[in-house]
Amino acid sequence: MLSHPARITEKAMTIYDEEQVLRLCESSRTAAIRALTKIRIFCGTEPSFSGLGGWVFEQTIQYCLRKELNARRAQVATFAEQAKVGSRIRADLLVGRAAVEIKQSGLYSSSAIAKYGHYRRAANAQGLEYLFITGGERYQPYRDGMTKALGKGNVFFLDQNGDWKRFVARVIQLGQ
């Protein structure tokens, strides 16, 4: 379990790396399940539902990003969850001018690529950039499709070395 992340240094440039973010997410998911088994209404079956992992991943990304921004004393005008960026379109996280879609494990169909391209256009119309971060995407055509739809500078895969650092830098760029 990650208790104290390394101090930020000139050489490291970030507090966390991809592996640390993913490990923190997994340990937090385990802790969330454990905590849910302690509530009064718990009846004996360990909690296991699809939304739990996604919510924990979103919270992990936000937590680590806040730590990164704090370490750099980066001033961000806004920080909001489930922010409206268009008619019936919400971003998981709004940080400055960055509307961030956070997916724990990539896409489930090719139609999602067009959907997120539409979301990007809606965000752009509001003066925002639409970013996509995921724990990983194994299917190369989906990786390529998302990169083409949103632009290389707006797509981040935590199964790729250096993408956490790129994500933090992009959010800082858009937060000012």
Tab-separated table of N, CA, C and O in Angstrom, residues 6-88:
chain	number	residue	atom	x	y	z
A	6	ALA	N	6.632	9.585	-2.860
A	6	ALA	CA	7.930	10.253	-2.894
A	6	ALA	C	7.742	11.755	-3.059
A	6	ALA	O	6.797	12.206	-3.678
A	7	ARG	N	8.624	12.508	-2.471
A	7	ARG	CA	8.596	13.963	-2.650
A	7	ARG	C	8.887	14.293	-4.105
A	7	ARG	O	9.676	13.621	-4.764
A	8	ILE	N	8.290	15.360	-4.567
A	8	ILE	CA	8.522	15.785	-5.947
A	8	ILE	C	9.936	16.338	-6.066
A	8	ILE	O	10.411	17.055	-5.192
A	9	THR	N	10.608	15.949	-7.116
A	9	THR	CA	11.960	16.443	-7.367
A	9	THR	C	12.036	16.905	-8.808
A	9	THR	O	11.172	16.588	-9.613
A	10	GLU	N	13.071	17.640	-9.118
A	10	GLU	CA	13.271	18.081	-10.497
A	10	GLU	C	13.369	16.874	-11.421
A	10	GLU	O	12.846	16.883	-12.511
A	11	LYS	N	14.057	15.831	-10.955
A	11	LYS	CA	14.264	14.658	-11.781
A	11	LYS	C	12.950	13.892	-12.004
A	11	LYS	O	12.659	13.471	-13.110
A	12	ALA	N	12.149	13.726	-10.952
A	12	ALA	CA	10.926	12.935	-11.042
A	12	ALA	C	9.817	13.694	-11.756
A	12	ALA	O	9.089	13.127	-12.547
A	13	MET	N	9.673	14.962	-11.466
A	13	MET	CA	8.658	15.833	-12.047
A	13	MET	C	7.225	15.500	-11.634
A	13	MET	O	6.347	16.285	-11.870
A	14	THR	N	6.964	14.319	-11.094
A	14	THR	CA	5.652	14.004	-10.549
A	14	THR	C	5.829	13.247	-9.247
A	14	THR	O	6.870	12.631	-9.006
A	15	ILE	N	4.819	13.299	-8.419
A	15	ILE	CA	4.831	12.552	-7.164
A	15	ILE	C	4.590	11.075	-7.449
A	15	ILE	O	5.234	10.204	-6.898
A	16	TYR	N	3.629	10.813	-8.313
A	16	TYR	CA	3.227	9.449	-8.643
A	16	TYR	C	3.695	9.074	-10.043
A	16	TYR	O	3.994	9.937	-10.856
A	17	ASP	N	3.710	7.783	-10.304
A	17	ASP	CA	3.849	7.286	-11.668
A	17	ASP	C	2.634	6.389	-11.929
A	17	ASP	O	1.795	6.203	-11.051
A	18	GLU	N	2.551	5.852	-13.129
A	18	GLU	CA	1.393	5.057	-13.519
A	18	GLU	C	1.163	3.879	-12.572
A	18	GLU	O	0.030	3.636	-12.130
A	19	GLU	N	2.215	3.164	-12.246
A	19	GLU	CA	2.103	1.988	-11.383
A	19	GLU	C	1.597	2.357	-9.984
A	19	GLU	O	0.758	1.660	-9.421
A	20	GLN	N	2.100	3.452	-9.444
A	20	GLN	CA	1.663	3.882	-8.113
A	20	GLN	C	0.186	4.282	-8.107
A	20	GLN	O	-0.532	3.967	-7.168
A	21	VAL	N	-0.259	4.962	-9.145
A	21	VAL	CA	-1.674	5.355	-9.241
A	21	VAL	C	-2.544	4.102	-9.284
A	21	VAL	O	-3.541	3.999	-8.554
A	22	LEU	N	-2.173	3.137	-10.100
A	22	LEU	CA	-2.969	1.916	-10.231
A	22	LEU	C	-2.952	1.082	-8.949
A	22	LEU	O	-3.980	0.513	-8.556
A	23	ARG	N	-1.810	1.020	-8.273
A	23	ARG	CA	-1.742	0.294	-6.984
A	23	ARG	C	-2.596	0.974	-5.929
A	23	ARG	O	-3.282	0.310	-5.139
A	24	LEU	N	-2.548	2.313	-5.884
A	24	LEU	CA	-3.361	3.050	-4.927
A	24	LEU	C	-4.844	2.813	-5.192
A	24	LEU	O	-5.636	2.637	-4.275
A	25	CYS	N	-5.217	2.761	-6.450
A	25	CYS	CA	-6.606	2.488	-6.819
A	25	CYS	C	-7.026	1.114	-6.313
A	25	CYS	O	-8.098	0.957	-5.712
A	26	GLU	N	-6.204	0.112	-6.544
A	26	GLU	CA	-6.548	-1.253	-6.128
A	26	GLU	C	-6.652	-1.371	-4.609
A	26	GLU	O	-7.588	-1.974	-4.084
A	27	SER	N	-5.712	-0.775	-3.885
A	27	SER	CA	-5.777	-0.849	-2.419
A	27	SER	C	-6.977	-0.068	-1.885
A	27	SER	O	-7.602	-0.469	-0.907
A	28	SER	N	-7.337	1.004	-2.563
A	28	SER	CA	-8.509	1.789	-2.154
A	28	SER	C	-9.809	1.043	-2.435
A	28	SER	O	-10.760	1.118	-1.670
A	29	ARG	N	-9.852	0.296	-3.539
A	29	ARG	CA	-11.031	-0.517	-3.853
A	29	ARG	C	-11.217	-1.595	-2.784
A	29	ARG	O	-12.320	-1.815	-2.294
A	30	THR	N	-10.131	-2.217	-2.387
A	30	THR	CA	-10.181	-3.231	-1.331
A	30	THR	C	-10.670	-2.610	-0.024
A	30	THR	O	-11.513	-3.180	0.676
A	31	ALA	N	-10.156	-1.417	0.302
A	31	ALA	CA	-10.576	-0.725	1.520
A	31	ALA	C	-12.053	-0.323	1.445
A	31	ALA	O	-12.775	-0.400	2.450
A	32	ALA	N	-12.529	0.085	0.268
A	32	ALA	CA	-13.944	0.460	0.105
A	32	ALA	C	-14.846	-0.750	0.335
A	32	ALA	O	-15.883	-0.648	1.017
A	33	ILE	N	-14.465	-1.884	-0.212
A	33	ILE	CA	-15.257	-3.108	-0.014
A	33	ILE	C	-15.278	-3.470	1.459
A	33	ILE	O	-16.339	-3.775	2.025
A	34	ARG	N	-14.128	-3.413	2.103
A	34	ARG	CA	-14.037	-3.719	3.538
A	34	ARG	C	-14.936	-2.776	4.342
A	34	ARG	O	-15.651	-3.207	5.248
A	35	ALA	N	-14.899	-1.485	4.001
A	35	ALA	CA	-15.726	-0.498	4.721
A	35	ALA	C	-17.216	-0.772	4.505
A	35	ALA	O	-18.017	-0.644	5.445
A	36	LEU	N	-17.600	-1.155	3.295
A	36	LEU	CA	-19.018	-1.447	3.037
A	36	LEU	C	-19.509	-2.659	3.821
A	36	LEU	O	-20.685	-2.734	4.173
A	37	THR	N	-18.617	-3.595	4.127
A	37	THR	CA	-19.032	-4.772	4.907
A	37	THR	C	-19.264	-4.425	6.373
A	37	THR	O	-19.803	-5.235	7.118
A	38	LYS	N	-18.889	-3.238	6.785
A	38	LYS	CA	-19.032	-2.827	8.187
A	38	LYS	C	-20.295	-1.993	8.457
A	38	LYS	O	-20.583	-1.685	9.604
A	39	ILE	N	-21.028	-1.634	7.410
A	39	ILE	CA	-22.232	-0.832	7.664
A	39	ILE	C	-23.348	-1.716	8.229
A	39	ILE	O	-23.369	-2.930	8.010
A	40	ARG	N	-24.237	-1.124	8.965
A	40	ARG	CA	-25.281	-1.845	9.690
A	40	ARG	C	-26.103	-2.764	8.789
A	40	ARG	O	-26.453	-3.864	9.197
A	41	ILE	N	-26.407	-2.347	7.592
A	41	ILE	CA	-27.317	-3.125	6.743
A	41	ILE	C	-26.630	-4.260	5.984
A	41	ILE	O	-27.283	-5.015	5.269
A	42	PHE	N	-25.314	-4.424	6.149
A	42	PHE	CA	-24.588	-5.480	5.464
A	42	PHE	C	-25.135	-6.843	5.887
A	42	PHE	O	-25.265	-7.134	7.064
A	43	CYS	N	-25.449	-7.689	4.900
A	43	CYS	CA	-26.086	-8.982	5.168
A	43	CYS	C	-25.220	-10.192	4.847
A	43	CYS	O	-25.709	-11.317	4.829
A	44	GLY	N	-23.950	-10.016	4.551
A	44	GLY	CA	-23.069	-11.154	4.414
A	44	GLY	C	-22.431	-11.405	3.068
A	44	GLY	O	-21.462	-12.144	2.985
A	45	THR	N	-22.926	-10.842	1.977
A	45	THR	CA	-22.311	-11.036	0.674
A	45	THR	C	-21.399	-9.850	0.386
A	45	THR	O	-21.847	-8.707	0.380
A	46	GLU	N	-20.113	-10.156	0.152
A	46	GLU	CA	-19.148	-9.077	-0.109
A	46	GLU	C	-19.612	-8.225	-1.293
A	46	GLU	O	-19.977	-8.761	-2.335
A	47	PRO	N	-19.610	-6.900	-1.118
A	47	PRO	CA	-20.053	-6.015	-2.204
A	47	PRO	C	-19.231	-6.216	-3.475
A	47	PRO	O	-18.008	-6.254	-3.430
A	48	SER	N	-19.933	-6.371	-4.583
A	48	SER	CA	-19.289	-6.530	-5.880
A	48	SER	C	-20.253	-6.016	-6.939
A	48	SER	O	-21.198	-6.695	-7.311
A	49	PHE	N	-20.030	-4.786	-7.369
A	49	PHE	CA	-20.865	-4.204	-8.417
A	49	PHE	C	-19.997	-3.329	-9.289
A	49	PHE	O	-18.994	-2.780	-8.849
A	50	SER	N	-20.392	-3.217	-10.558
A	50	SER	CA	-19.545	-2.581	-11.557
A	50	SER	C	-19.218	-1.118	-11.247
A	50	SER	O	-18.126	-0.669	-11.516
A	51	GLY	N	-20.127	-0.370	-10.716
A	51	GLY	CA	-19.891	1.051	-10.468
A	51	GLY	C	-18.864	1.332	-9.389
A	51	GLY	O	-18.241	2.389	-9.381
A	52	LEU	N	-18.665	0.399	-8.485
A	52	LEU	CA	-17.737	0.628	-7.371
A	52	LEU	C	-16.310	0.829	-7.869
A	52	LEU	O	-15.648	1.797	-7.502
A	53	GLY	N	-15.830	-0.053	-8.736
A	53	GLY	CA	-14.463	0.073	-9.249
A	53	GLY	C	-14.260	1.362	-10.024
A	53	GLY	O	-13.230	2.018	-9.892
A	54	GLY	N	-15.245	1.741	-10.831
A	54	GLY	CA	-15.153	2.981	-11.594
A	54	GLY	C	-15.114	4.201	-10.706
A	54	GLY	O	-14.331	5.130	-10.934
A	55	TRP	N	-15.961	4.203	-9.666
A	55	TRP	CA	-15.991	5.334	-8.737
A	55	TRP	C	-14.655	5.442	-7.992
A	55	TRP	O	-14.099	6.547	-7.861
A	56	VAL	N	-14.126	4.327	-7.538
A	56	VAL	CA	-12.842	4.345	-6.831
A	56	VAL	C	-11.738	4.842	-7.764
A	56	VAL	O	-10.888	5.637	-7.363
A	57	PHE	N	-11.771	4.421	-9.035
A	57	PHE	CA	-10.760	4.884	-9.988
A	57	PHE	C	-10.864	6.392	-10.189
A	57	PHE	O	-9.844	7.098	-10.179
A	58	GLU	N	-12.084	6.901	-10.348
A	58	GLU	CA	-12.276	8.354	-10.503
A	58	GLU	C	-11.728	9.102	-9.297
A	58	GLU	O	-11.046	10.124	-9.436
A	59	GLN	N	-12.042	8.617	-8.103
A	59	GLN	CA	-11.574	9.265	-6.884
A	59	GLN	C	-10.048	9.201	-6.777
A	59	GLN	O	-9.413	10.163	-6.333
A	60	THR	N	-9.454	8.082	-7.185
A	60	THR	CA	-7.995	7.932	-7.145
A	60	THR	C	-7.325	8.930	-8.074
A	60	THR	O	-6.345	9.591	-7.686
A	61	ILE	N	-7.847	9.055	-9.289
A	61	ILE	CA	-7.269	10.010	-10.243
A	61	ILE	C	-7.368	11.423	-9.674
A	61	ILE	O	-6.389	12.186	-9.692
A	62	GLN	N	-8.528	11.760	-9.145
A	62	GLN	CA	-8.708	13.105	-8.586
A	62	GLN	C	-7.768	13.334	-7.393
A	62	GLN	O	-7.122	14.389	-7.300
A	63	TYR	N	-7.669	12.366	-6.506
A	63	TYR	CA	-6.809	12.476	-5.325
A	63	TYR	C	-5.350	12.701	-5.738
A	63	TYR	O	-4.691	13.637	-5.263
A	64	CYS	N	-4.855	11.845	-6.623
A	64	CYS	CA	-3.456	11.955	-7.062
A	64	CYS	C	-3.215	13.261	-7.811
A	64	CYS	O	-2.174	13.905	-7.617
A	65	LEU	N	-4.168	13.665	-8.636
A	65	LEU	CA	-4.025	14.918	-9.378
A	65	LEU	C	-3.986	16.103	-8.423
A	65	LEU	O	-3.163	17.014	-8.578
A	66	ARG	N	-4.850	16.106	-7.427
A	66	ARG	CA	-4.830	17.193	-6.434
A	66	ARG	C	-3.479	17.264	-5.727
A	66	ARG	O	-2.954	18.349	-5.491
A	67	LYS	N	-2.922	16.101	-5.380
A	67	LYS	CA	-1.600	16.057	-4.734
A	67	LYS	C	-0.526	16.631	-5.676
A	67	LYS	O	0.335	17.390	-5.232
A	68	GLU	N	-0.598	16.268	-6.947
A	68	GLU	CA	0.372	16.770	-7.931
A	68	GLU	C	0.254	18.291	-8.071
A	68	GLU	O	1.268	18.996	-8.094
A	69	LEU	N	-0.959	18.789	-8.169
A	69	LEU	CA	-1.166	20.235	-8.320
A	69	LEU	C	-0.705	20.983	-7.078
A	69	LEU	O	-0.083	22.043	-7.164
A	70	ASN	N	-1.008	20.428	-5.908
A	70	ASN	CA	-0.582	21.022	-4.637
A	70	ASN	C	0.943	21.112	-4.563
A	70	ASN	O	1.484	22.132	-4.132
A	71	ALA	N	1.624	20.047	-4.959
A	71	ALA	CA	3.091	20.007	-4.899
A	71	ALA	C	3.714	21.086	-5.772
A	71	ALA	O	4.797	21.573	-5.487
A	72	ARG	N	3.022	21.455	-6.833
A	72	ARG	CA	3.526	22.482	-7.753
A	72	ARG	C	2.957	23.862	-7.443
A	72	ARG	O	3.220	24.811	-8.174
A	73	ARG	N	2.115	23.901	-6.424
A	73	ARG	CA	1.419	25.144	-6.055
A	73	ARG	C	0.672	25.713	-7.264
A	73	ARG	O	0.615	26.930	-7.470
A	74	ALA	N	0.131	24.803	-8.078
A	74	ALA	CA	-0.617	25.204	-9.271
A	74	ALA	C	-2.006	25.681	-8.856
A	74	ALA	O	-2.734	24.963	-8.179
A	75	GLN	N	-2.329	26.873	-9.242
A	75	GLN	CA	-3.634	27.449	-8.935
A	75	GLN	C	-4.604	27.093	-10.059
A	75	GLN	O	-4.372	27.442	-11.208
A	76	VAL	N	-5.671	26.383	-9.716
A	76	VAL	CA	-6.675	25.988	-10.695
A	76	VAL	C	-7.979	26.669	-10.315
A	76	VAL	O	-8.422	26.602	-9.164
A	77	ALA	N	-8.590	27.331	-11.288
A	77	ALA	CA	-9.797	28.112	-11.036
A	77	ALA	C	-10.967	27.248	-10.574
A	77	ALA	O	-11.711	27.632	-9.682
A	78	THR	N	-11.157	26.084	-11.192
A	78	THR	CA	-12.286	25.231	-10.835
A	78	THR	C	-11.844	23.792	-10.656
A	78	THR	O	-10.877	23.343	-11.255
A	79	PHE	N	-12.611	23.076	-9.839
A	79	PHE	CA	-12.393	21.656	-9.608
A	79	PHE	C	-13.757	21.110	-9.249
A	79	PHE	O	-14.271	21.380	-8.172
A	80	ALA	N	-14.398	20.370	-10.156
A	80	ALA	CA	-15.750	19.881	-9.912
A	80	ALA	C	-15.928	18.476	-10.468
A	80	ALA	O	-15.376	18.146	-11.515
A	81	GLU	N	-16.714	17.668	-9.756
A	81	GLU	CA	-17.053	16.323	-10.218
A	81	GLU	C	-18.359	16.362	-10.991
A	81	GLU	O	-19.236	17.170	-10.706
A	82	GLN	N	-18.485	15.461	-11.952
A	82	GLN	CA	-19.706	15.313	-12.762
A	82	GLN	C	-20.194	16.663	-13.283
A	82	GLN	O	-21.343	17.039	-13.123
A	83	ALA	N	-19.299	17.392	-13.917
A	83	ALA	CA	-19.571	18.750	-14.399
A	83	ALA	C	-20.250	18.715	-15.767
A	83	ALA	O	-19.832	17.979	-16.661
A	84	LYS	N	-21.261	19.535	-15.920
A	84	LYS	CA	-21.974	19.634	-17.186
A	84	LYS	C	-21.115	20.405	-18.193
A	84	LYS	O	-20.656	21.501	-17.903
A	85	VAL	N	-20.905	19.797	-19.369
A	85	VAL	CA	-20.108	20.449	-20.402
A	85	VAL	C	-20.901	20.610	-21.700
A	85	VAL	O	-20.356	21.073	-22.695
A	86	GLY	N	-22.148	20.232	-21.675
A	86	GLY	CA	-23.006	20.358	-22.847
A	86	GLY	C	-24.373	19.788	-22.522
A	86	GLY	O	-24.593	19.279	-21.423
A	87	SER	N	-25.264	19.866	-23.456
A	87	SER	CA	-26.601	19.322	-23.261
A	87	SER	C	-26.517	17.814	-23.003
A	87	SER	O	-26.067	17.059	-23.849
A	88	ARG	N	-26.857	17.414	-21.814
A	88	ARG	CA	-26.846	16.002	-21.391
A	88	ARG	C	-25.460	15.362	-21.475
A	88	ARG	O	-25.337	14.156	-21.640
